[in-house]
Coordinates of C-alpha atoms and ligand atoms in Angstrom, one line a residue:
M1 CA 0.0 0.0 0.0
S2 CA 2.8 2.4 -0.8
D3 CA 0.5 3.8 -3.4
L4 CA -1.3 6.7 -1.6
A5 CA -4.4 6.5 -3.7
A6 CA -4.8 2.8 -2.6
F7 CA -4.1 3.9 1.0
R8 CA -6.9 6.5 0.8
R9 CA -9.4 4.0 -0.5
A10 CA -8.5 1.4 2.2
A11 CA -8.6 4.1 4.9
H12 CA -12.0 5.2 4.0
A13 CA -13.2 1.6 4.0
A14 CA -11.6 1.0 7.4
V15 CA -13.3 4.1 8.8
D16 CA -16.6 3.0 7.4
W17 CA -16.0 -0.4 9.0
V18 CA -15.5 1.2 12.4
G19 CA -18.6 3.4 11.9
D20 CA -20.7 0.3 10.9
Y21 CA -19.3 -1.6 13.9
L22 CA -20.3 1.1 16.4
A23 CA -23.7 1.6 14.8
G24 CA -24.5 -2.1 15.1
I25 CA -22.6 -2.8 18.3
E26 CA -25.7 -3.9 20.2
R27 CA -26.3 -6.8 17.8
H28 CA -23.3 -8.7 19.1
P29 CA -23.2 -10.8 22.3
V30 CA -21.3 -8.5 24.7
F31 CA -19.0 -11.4 25.7
P32 CA -18.0 -13.7 22.8
R33 CA -19.1 -17.3 22.7
V34 CA -15.8 -18.9 21.8
R35 CA -13.7 -21.7 23.3
P36 CA -9.9 -21.3 23.9
G37 CA -8.0 -21.8 20.6
E38 CA -11.1 -21.3 18.4
I39 CA -9.9 -18.0 16.9
R40 CA -6.4 -19.2 16.3
A41 CA -7.7 -22.2 14.5
R42 CA -9.3 -20.0 11.9
L43 CA -5.9 -18.5 10.9
P44 CA -3.6 -20.0 8.3
A45 CA -0.6 -21.8 9.9
H46 CA 2.0 -19.7 8.1
P47 CA 2.2 -16.0 6.9
P48 CA 1.3 -15.2 3.3
E49 CA 4.2 -15.2 0.8
T50 CA 2.5 -12.7 -1.5
A51 CA 0.5 -9.5 -0.8
E52 CA -3.2 -9.9 -0.1
S53 CA -5.8 -7.4 -1.2
W54 CA -7.2 -5.0 1.3
D55 CA -10.7 -6.3 0.7
T56 CA -9.6 -9.8 1.7
I57 CA -7.9 -8.5 4.8
L58 CA -10.8 -6.4 6.0
G59 CA -13.2 -9.2 5.2
D60 CA -11.3 -11.4 7.7
L61 CA -12.1 -8.9 10.4
D62 CA -15.7 -10.0 10.3
R63 CA -14.9 -13.7 9.7
V64 CA -12.0 -14.2 12.2
V65 CA -11.7 -11.4 14.7
L66 CA -15.2 -10.1 15.5
P67 CA -16.5 -13.5 16.7
G68 CA -13.8 -13.4 19.4
I69 CA -14.2 -9.7 20.5
T70 CA -15.4 -8.7 23.9
H71 CA -17.4 -5.6 23.1
W72 CA -16.0 -3.1 25.6
Q73 CA -17.7 -0.2 23.8
S74 CA -21.2 -1.9 24.1
P75 CA -23.5 0.2 26.1
M76 CA -24.3 -3.1 28.0
F77 CA -20.7 -3.6 29.1
F78 CA -20.5 -3.0 32.8
G79 CA -17.4 -5.0 33.6
Y80 CA -14.1 -3.8 35.2
F81 CA -14.1 -0.1 34.7
P82 CA -15.2 1.6 31.4
A83 CA -12.5 1.8 28.7
N84 CA -14.0 4.8 26.9
A85 CA -13.3 5.2 23.2
S86 CA -14.6 8.2 21.3
G87 CA -14.6 9.6 17.8
P88 CA -12.1 12.4 18.5
A89 CA -9.7 10.0 20.2
I90 CA -9.9 7.4 17.5
L91 CA -9.0 10.1 14.9
G92 CA -6.2 11.4 17.2
D93 CA -4.7 7.9 17.2
L94 CA -5.1 7.6 13.5
I95 CA -3.3 10.9 12.8
S96 CA -0.6 10.0 15.3
S97 CA 0.0 6.8 13.4
G98 CA 0.0 8.8 10.1
L99 CA 2.6 11.2 11.4
G100 CA 4.6 8.3 12.7
V101 CA 6.9 10.4 15.0
Q102 CA 8.9 9.3 18.0
A103 CA 8.2 11.6 20.9
M104 CA 11.2 10.5 23.0
M105 CA 12.9 13.9 23.1
W106 CA 12.0 17.5 22.2
A107 CA 14.5 17.3 19.4
T108 CA 12.9 14.2 17.9
S109 CA 9.6 16.1 17.4
P110 CA 9.2 19.4 19.2
A111 CA 5.4 19.7 18.7
A112 CA 4.8 16.3 20.2
T113 CA 6.6 17.3 23.4
E114 CA 5.2 20.8 23.7
L115 CA 1.6 19.7 23.0
E116 CA 2.0 17.0 25.7
T117 CA 3.3 19.5 28.3
H118 CA 0.5 22.0 27.4
V119 CA -2.4 19.5 27.4
L120 CA -1.2 18.1 30.8
D121 CA -1.3 21.7 32.2
W122 CA -4.8 22.1 30.7
M123 CA -5.7 18.9 32.6
V124 CA -4.6 20.6 35.9
D125 CA -7.2 23.3 35.1
L126 CA -9.9 20.8 34.1
L127 CA -9.6 18.7 37.3
A128 CA -8.5 21.7 39.5
L129 CA -5.4 19.7 40.5
P130 CA -2.9 21.4 42.8
D131 CA -0.7 24.1 41.2
R132 CA 2.4 22.3 42.2
F133 CA 1.8 19.7 39.4
R134 CA 2.0 22.4 36.7
S135 CA 5.0 22.4 34.4
T136 CA 5.4 26.2 34.8
G137 CA 6.7 25.6 38.4
R138 CA 8.9 22.7 39.6
G139 CA 6.5 20.0 38.7
G140 CA 4.9 18.8 35.6
G141 CA 2.8 16.1 33.8
V142 CA 3.6 13.4 31.3
I143 CA 1.5 10.8 29.5
Q144 CA 2.3 7.2 30.5
D145 CA 0.9 4.2 28.9
T146 CA -0.9 3.0 32.0
A147 CA -1.4 3.6 35.7
S148 CA 0.8 0.6 36.3
S149 CA 3.7 2.3 34.7
A150 CA 3.0 5.6 36.5
S151 CA 3.0 3.9 39.9
L152 CA 6.2 2.1 39.1
V153 CA 7.9 5.2 38.0
A154 CA 6.7 7.0 41.2
M155 CA 8.1 4.2 43.3
L156 CA 11.4 4.4 41.5
A157 CA 11.7 8.1 42.1
A158 CA 10.7 7.7 45.7
R159 CA 13.4 5.0 46.1
E160 CA 16.1 7.2 44.7
R161 CA 15.0 10.3 46.7
K162 CA 15.1 8.2 49.9
T163 CA 18.5 6.7 49.1
G164 CA 20.3 9.8 47.9
F165 CA 20.0 8.8 44.2
E166 CA 22.5 5.9 44.9
T167 CA 20.3 2.8 44.4
N168 CA 20.3 3.2 40.6
R169 CA 24.0 2.9 40.7
T170 CA 24.7 0.4 43.5
G171 CA 21.6 -1.6 43.7
L172 CA 19.4 -1.8 46.8
K173 CA 21.1 -2.0 50.2
G174 CA 19.0 -2.6 53.3
T175 CA 15.2 -3.0 53.5
L176 CA 12.9 -0.3 52.1
T177 CA 9.3 -0.6 53.0
A178 CA 6.2 0.7 51.0
Y179 CA 2.6 1.0 52.0
S180 CA -0.8 0.9 50.4
S181 CA -4.2 -0.2 51.7
S182 CA -5.3 -3.8 51.4
Q183 CA -7.6 -2.6 48.6
A184 CA -4.9 -1.0 46.4
H185 CA -4.5 -2.1 42.8
S186 CA -2.3 -5.2 42.2
S187 CA 0.0 -3.0 40.1
I188 CA 1.5 -1.5 43.3
E189 CA 2.6 -5.0 44.5
K190 CA 3.9 -5.7 41.1
A191 CA 5.9 -2.4 41.1
A192 CA 7.4 -3.3 44.5
G193 CA 8.8 -6.5 42.9
I194 CA 10.1 -4.7 39.8
A195 CA 11.6 -1.8 41.7
G196 CA 13.7 -4.3 43.8
I197 CA 11.8 -3.4 47.0
G198 CA 10.4 -6.9 47.3
R199 CA 6.7 -7.7 47.2
E200 CA 6.7 -8.7 50.8
H201 CA 8.0 -5.3 51.8
L202 CA 4.8 -3.7 50.6
R203 CA 2.6 -3.4 53.7
L204 CA -1.1 -3.8 53.1
V205 CA -2.7 -1.4 55.6
A206 CA -6.1 -2.2 57.0
V207 CA -9.2 -0.4 55.8
D208 CA -12.3 1.0 57.5
Q209 CA -16.0 0.0 56.9
A210 CA -16.0 2.0 53.6
Y211 CA -12.9 0.1 52.4
A212 CA -10.7 3.2 52.7
M213 CA -7.3 3.1 54.3
R214 CA -7.1 3.7 58.1
A215 CA -4.6 6.4 58.5
G216 CA -3.9 5.3 62.1
A217 CA -3.1 1.8 60.9
L218 CA -0.7 3.3 58.4
E219 CA 1.2 5.2 61.0
E220 CA 1.4 2.1 63.2
A221 CA 2.9 0.1 60.3
I222 CA 5.5 2.8 59.6
R223 CA 6.5 2.9 63.3
A224 CA 6.8 -0.8 63.5
D225 CA 9.1 -0.9 60.4
L226 CA 11.2 1.9 61.8
A227 CA 11.5 0.1 65.1
A228 CA 12.7 -3.0 63.1
G229 CA 15.4 -1.0 61.5
H230 CA 13.7 -0.8 58.1
T231 CA 13.5 2.3 55.9
P232 CA 9.9 3.4 55.0
F233 CA 9.9 5.4 51.8
F234 CA 6.6 5.3 49.8
V235 CA 2.9 5.3 50.3
C236 CA 0.3 4.8 47.6
A237 CA -3.1 6.2 48.5
T238 CA -6.0 5.1 46.2
V239 CA -8.7 7.5 45.1
G240 CA -11.4 5.1 43.8
T241 CA -10.2 1.5 44.5
T242 CA -10.7 -1.1 41.8
S243 CA -13.0 -3.3 43.9
S244 CA -15.4 -0.7 45.2
T245 CA -14.2 2.9 44.4
A246 CA -13.3 3.5 48.0
I247 CA -11.5 6.9 48.5
D248 CA -8.5 6.8 50.9
P249 CA -8.2 9.9 53.2
V250 CA -5.4 11.6 51.2
R251 CA -5.0 14.5 53.6
A252 CA -4.5 12.4 56.7
I253 CA -2.2 10.1 54.8
G254 CA -0.3 13.0 53.4
E255 CA 0.3 14.5 56.8
I256 CA 1.8 11.2 58.0
C257 CA 4.0 11.1 54.9
R258 CA 5.3 14.6 55.7
R259 CA 6.0 13.6 59.3
Y260 CA 8.1 10.6 58.3
G261 CA 9.6 11.8 55.1
L262 CA 7.8 9.4 52.8
W263 CA 6.8 9.9 49.1
L264 CA 3.0 10.0 48.6
H265 CA 1.7 8.7 45.3
V266 CA -2.0 9.0 44.7
D267 CA -3.5 6.4 42.3
A268 CA -6.8 7.8 40.9
A269 CA -6.7 5.6 37.8
H270 CA -10.4 5.4 37.3
A271 CA -12.0 8.0 39.7
G272 CA -9.8 10.9 38.9
S273 CA -11.8 11.8 35.8
A274 CA -14.7 12.7 38.1
A275 CA -12.9 15.8 39.2
V276 CA -13.9 17.5 35.9
C277 CA -17.1 18.2 37.9
P278 CA -16.7 20.7 40.8
E279 CA -19.2 18.6 42.9
F280 CA -16.9 15.6 42.8
R281 CA -13.6 17.4 43.6
W282 CA -13.8 16.4 47.2
I283 CA -12.3 13.1 46.2
H284 CA -8.9 15.0 45.8
E285 CA -9.1 16.6 49.2
G286 CA -5.5 16.9 50.5
L287 CA -3.9 16.2 47.1
E288 CA -1.6 19.2 47.5
L289 CA 0.4 16.9 49.9
A290 CA 1.1 14.4 47.2
D291 CA 4.5 14.0 45.5
S292 CA 2.9 12.3 42.5
Y293 CA -0.6 11.6 41.1
C294 CA -2.0 9.6 38.2
F295 CA -5.4 9.1 36.5
N296 CA -6.4 7.4 33.3
P297 CA -8.4 9.4 30.7
H298 CA -8.4 6.0 29.0
K299 CA -10.9 4.7 31.5
W300 CA -13.7 7.3 32.0
L301 CA -12.7 10.4 30.1
L302 CA -13.5 9.5 26.5
T303 CA -9.9 8.8 25.4
N304 CA -8.9 5.6 23.8
F305 CA -6.4 3.3 25.5
D306 CA -3.6 4.1 26.2
C307 CA -3.4 7.3 28.1
D308 CA -2.5 7.8 31.7
C309 CA -1.8 11.3 33.0
F310 CA 1.0 11.3 35.5
Y311 CA 2.1 14.3 37.5
V312 CA 5.0 15.0 39.9
A313 CA 5.5 17.9 42.2
D314 CA 9.3 17.9 41.8
R315 CA 10.3 16.8 38.3
A316 CA 14.0 17.0 39.1
A317 CA 13.7 13.9 41.3
L318 CA 12.0 12.0 38.5
I319 CA 14.4 13.0 35.8
E320 CA 17.4 12.3 38.0
T321 CA 16.0 8.8 38.6
L322 CA 15.4 8.0 35.0
S323 CA 17.7 10.0 32.7
I324 CA 20.6 8.4 30.9
R325 CA 22.6 10.1 28.3
P326 CA 24.3 8.0 25.7
E327 CA 26.4 9.8 23.1
Y328 CA 24.0 9.1 20.2
L329 CA 21.1 10.9 22.0
R330 CA 23.1 14.1 22.8
N331 CA 21.7 17.3 21.2
Q332 CA 21.9 21.0 21.7
P333 CA 18.3 21.6 22.9
T334 CA 18.8 18.9 25.6
E335 CA 22.1 20.3 26.7
S336 CA 20.7 23.8 26.9
G337 CA 18.2 22.6 29.5
A338 CA 15.4 24.6 27.9
V339 CA 13.3 21.7 26.9
F340 CA 11.6 18.6 28.3
D341 CA 12.8 15.2 27.1
Y342 CA 10.0 12.9 28.1
R343 CA 12.2 9.8 27.7
D344 CA 13.5 10.9 31.1
W345 CA 10.1 10.8 32.7
G346 CA 9.3 7.1 32.1
I347 CA 10.6 3.7 31.4
A348 CA 10.7 3.4 27.6
L349 CA 12.9 5.5 25.3
G350 CA 10.5 5.5 22.3
R351 CA 7.1 7.1 22.9
R352 CA 3.9 7.5 20.8
F353 CA 2.4 11.0 20.2
R354 CA -0.5 10.4 22.5
A355 CA -1.1 14.0 23.4
L356 CA -2.9 14.4 20.1
K357 CA -5.9 12.3 21.0
L358 CA -6.2 14.0 24.4
W359 CA -6.0 17.4 22.8
F360 CA -8.7 16.4 20.3
V361 CA -11.0 15.0 23.0
I362 CA -10.7 18.1 25.3
R363 CA -11.5 20.4 22.3
A364 CA -14.2 18.3 20.7
Y365 CA -16.1 17.8 23.9
G366 CA -15.1 21.0 25.9
A367 CA -15.1 20.9 29.7
E368 CA -18.9 21.0 29.5
G369 CA -19.1 17.8 27.4
L370 CA -16.6 16.0 29.7
R371 CA -18.7 17.0 32.7
K372 CA -21.9 15.8 31.1
H373 CA -20.4 12.4 30.4
V374 CA -19.1 11.9 34.0
R375 CA -22.4 13.2 35.5
N376 CA -24.4 10.8 33.3
G377 CA -22.4 7.8 34.7
V378 CA -22.7 8.9 38.3
A379 CA -26.4 9.6 38.0
L380 CA -27.2 6.3 36.4
A381 CA -25.1 4.4 39.1
Q382 CA -27.0 6.3 41.9
E383 CA -30.3 5.4 40.3
F384 CA -29.3 1.7 39.9
A385 CA -28.2 1.6 43.5
G386 CA -31.7 2.9 44.4
W387 CA -33.3 0.1 42.5
V388 CA -31.1 -2.5 44.3
K389 CA -32.4 -1.2 47.6
T390 CA -36.0 -1.7 46.7
D391 CA -35.5 -5.4 46.0
S392 CA -35.3 -7.4 49.2
R393 CA -33.4 -10.3 47.5
F394 CA -30.4 -8.0 47.0
E395 CA -28.2 -5.8 49.2
L396 CA -25.7 -3.0 48.5
C397 CA -22.2 -4.0 49.7
A398 CA -20.3 -0.7 49.7
P399 CA -20.9 3.0 49.5
V400 CA -21.5 4.3 46.0
P401 CA -19.6 7.6 45.8
L402 CA -19.4 7.7 42.0
N403 CA -20.3 5.3 39.2
L404 CA -19.7 1.8 40.6
V405 CA -22.3 -0.2 42.4
C406 CA -21.3 -3.2 44.4
F407 CA -24.3 -5.4 45.2
R408 CA -25.2 -9.0 45.8
L409 CA -27.9 -11.5 46.2
K410 CA -28.3 -12.2 50.0
A411 CA -28.5 -15.9 49.1
G412 CA -24.8 -16.4 49.3
D413 CA -21.6 -16.6 47.2
E414 CA -22.7 -19.5 44.9
A415 CA -26.0 -17.7 44.0
N416 CA -24.0 -14.6 43.0
E417 CA -21.5 -16.6 40.9
R418 CA -24.4 -18.3 39.1
L419 CA -26.2 -15.0 38.5
R420 CA -23.0 -13.5 37.1
D421 CA -22.4 -16.5 34.8
A422 CA -26.0 -16.6 33.6
L423 CA -26.0 -12.9 32.8
N424 CA -22.7 -13.0 31.0
A425 CA -23.6 -16.2 29.1
S426 CA -26.8 -14.5 27.8
G427 CA -24.6 -12.1 25.8
R428 CA -27.0 -9.4 26.7
M429 CA -24.8 -7.7 29.3
Y430 CA -21.5 -8.1 31.0
L431 CA -20.3 -7.6 34.6
I432 CA -17.6 -9.1 36.9
H433 CA -17.4 -9.8 40.6
T434 CA -15.0 -9.0 43.3
R435 CA -14.7 -10.0 47.0
L436 CA -15.4 -7.6 49.8
D437 CA -15.0 -8.8 53.4
G438 CA -14.6 -12.3 51.9
K439 CA -17.9 -12.3 50.2
V440 CA -18.6 -12.5 46.4
V441 CA -20.0 -9.2 45.3
L442 CA -21.2 -8.2 41.8
R443 CA -19.8 -4.9 40.3
M444 CA -21.9 -2.8 38.0
A445 CA -19.5 -0.2 36.6
I446 CA -21.4 2.5 34.6
G447 CA -19.8 5.1 32.4
G448 CA -19.5 3.7 28.8
T449 CA -19.3 6.3 26.0
Y450 CA -22.7 5.1 24.7
T451 CA -24.4 3.9 27.9
E452 CA -27.8 5.6 28.4
R453 CA -30.5 5.3 31.0
R454 CA -32.4 2.7 28.9
H455 CA -29.4 0.4 28.9
V456 CA -29.1 0.5 32.7
E457 CA -32.8 0.0 33.1
R458 CA -32.6 -3.1 30.8
A459 CA -29.7 -4.4 32.8
W460 CA -31.7 -4.2 36.0
V461 CA -34.6 -6.0 34.4
L462 CA -32.2 -8.7 33.2
I463 CA -30.6 -9.1 36.6
R464 CA -33.9 -9.4 38.4
E465 CA -35.4 -11.9 35.9
T466 CA -32.2 -13.9 35.8
A467 CA -32.0 -14.0 39.6
A468 CA -35.7 -15.2 39.7
G469 CA -34.9 -18.0 37.2
L470 CA -31.8 -19.4 39.0
P471 CA -32.3 -23.0 40.2
R472 CA -32.8 -23.1 43.9
L473 CA -29.6 -23.8 45.8
G474 CA -29.2 -26.2 48.5
Ligands
LIG1 C1 -7.5 0.2 36.5 C2 -6.6 0.6 37.7 C3 -5.2 0.5 37.6 C4 -4.5 -0.1 36.5 O1 -4.7 0.6 35.3 P1 -3.7 0.4 34.1 O2 -3.7 1.7 33.4 O3 -4.4 -0.7 33.3 O4 -2.4 0.0 34.5 C5 -4.5 1.0 38.7 N1 -5.1 1.4 39.8 C6 -6.5 1.5 39.9 C7 -7.1 2.0 41.2 C8 -7.3 1.0 38.9 O5 -8.6 1.0 39.0

């Protein structure tokens, strides 16, 4: 397809394919009915020797791929957290691919770097984040692929700051200890392993009845580690836990971090987006005490995966942790110190031009459009929670601060597992479970790009009818 006329024809066909897919998305079972290995078995054993036509290739999307797709963009998808895709973001990714630039340094594509810096400062405005995260002061933001990478990078910078920027060179000496609540995302434990801290040196601090970290228990854990001769260095507070959107008390945790000289990272991967609305900004109360913060526009803010916004209050600590200067990457703008080189803000050297899709989304929706989307998800979740309360077979299992409802049949774990399986096997909706206090709980995460009230209403009817049809247990 080096012929540009052929590229244009194929591209138009591909865009039409996506348009048709989205227009007809409700016709597919939300979760595919395939057995392991079934999709692979439809593929030829060996790659083609000669070029195939675009029509043949696109045709195989329908024949081979679609039957094995989980329809995350379906308005009846309520699993995990939303993974919003939207028109402006799809086109941003397309154009980013078309430009095909590497955004590793300012010198490798100045606009990619400057747009990223600027859009991340816009995001400080949009979410009313603390000023210390702005690039115009000592802080700044960068786009990471995921919250997992953001948290790892935060932990590395915290490790270096605590050990005088020596561990990078010498390897870890002694025992550093990190802290999160027992409800924190699994990526924090993974980061502790990768960063050489050791997974067993991440302390899982107890939570209260709302599944939020108990600040008192955090302080006790820090004191116990100090008494044992360990070096506490890092705390991850979660704003919107994955199981139940619990909000850790960031201010109380931040005050403890200040007292003991620990790095505070705030993981708001899903819930952070809610702060586009002034009425939900309470979730970030105390955030000005954080050293770093991340949230994922690729979850609930209409921006295709991957896009995590990561902020630090002191970019020098991050850059000192991650920069490395081989001769072949030396250049005058870098030496001058007048530019950001984002390769020094994350793990990989090569970087995609992801700011483009975020810029498109912010402009195409406006702050108003983003707020409307978030408010829609929250309002529907609140309404759904109200319906659960009116049915005596069910109970709510956690507070519903935003757009996730944790609920269960009172009949026990097995009943809830059967209900989940029956709903998902029907293909008409999709949700997953978690465990809270040892009990199986169903999670209804609302906030898809195309989810409207009628979809949530239909889901509730399906849930009630399916529960009524379950064989009696016992
Ligand atoms: C989803 C989630 C993550 C992981 O997000 P990735 O971007 O996929 O790494 C981390 N933390 C929380 C609280 C999450 O909900």
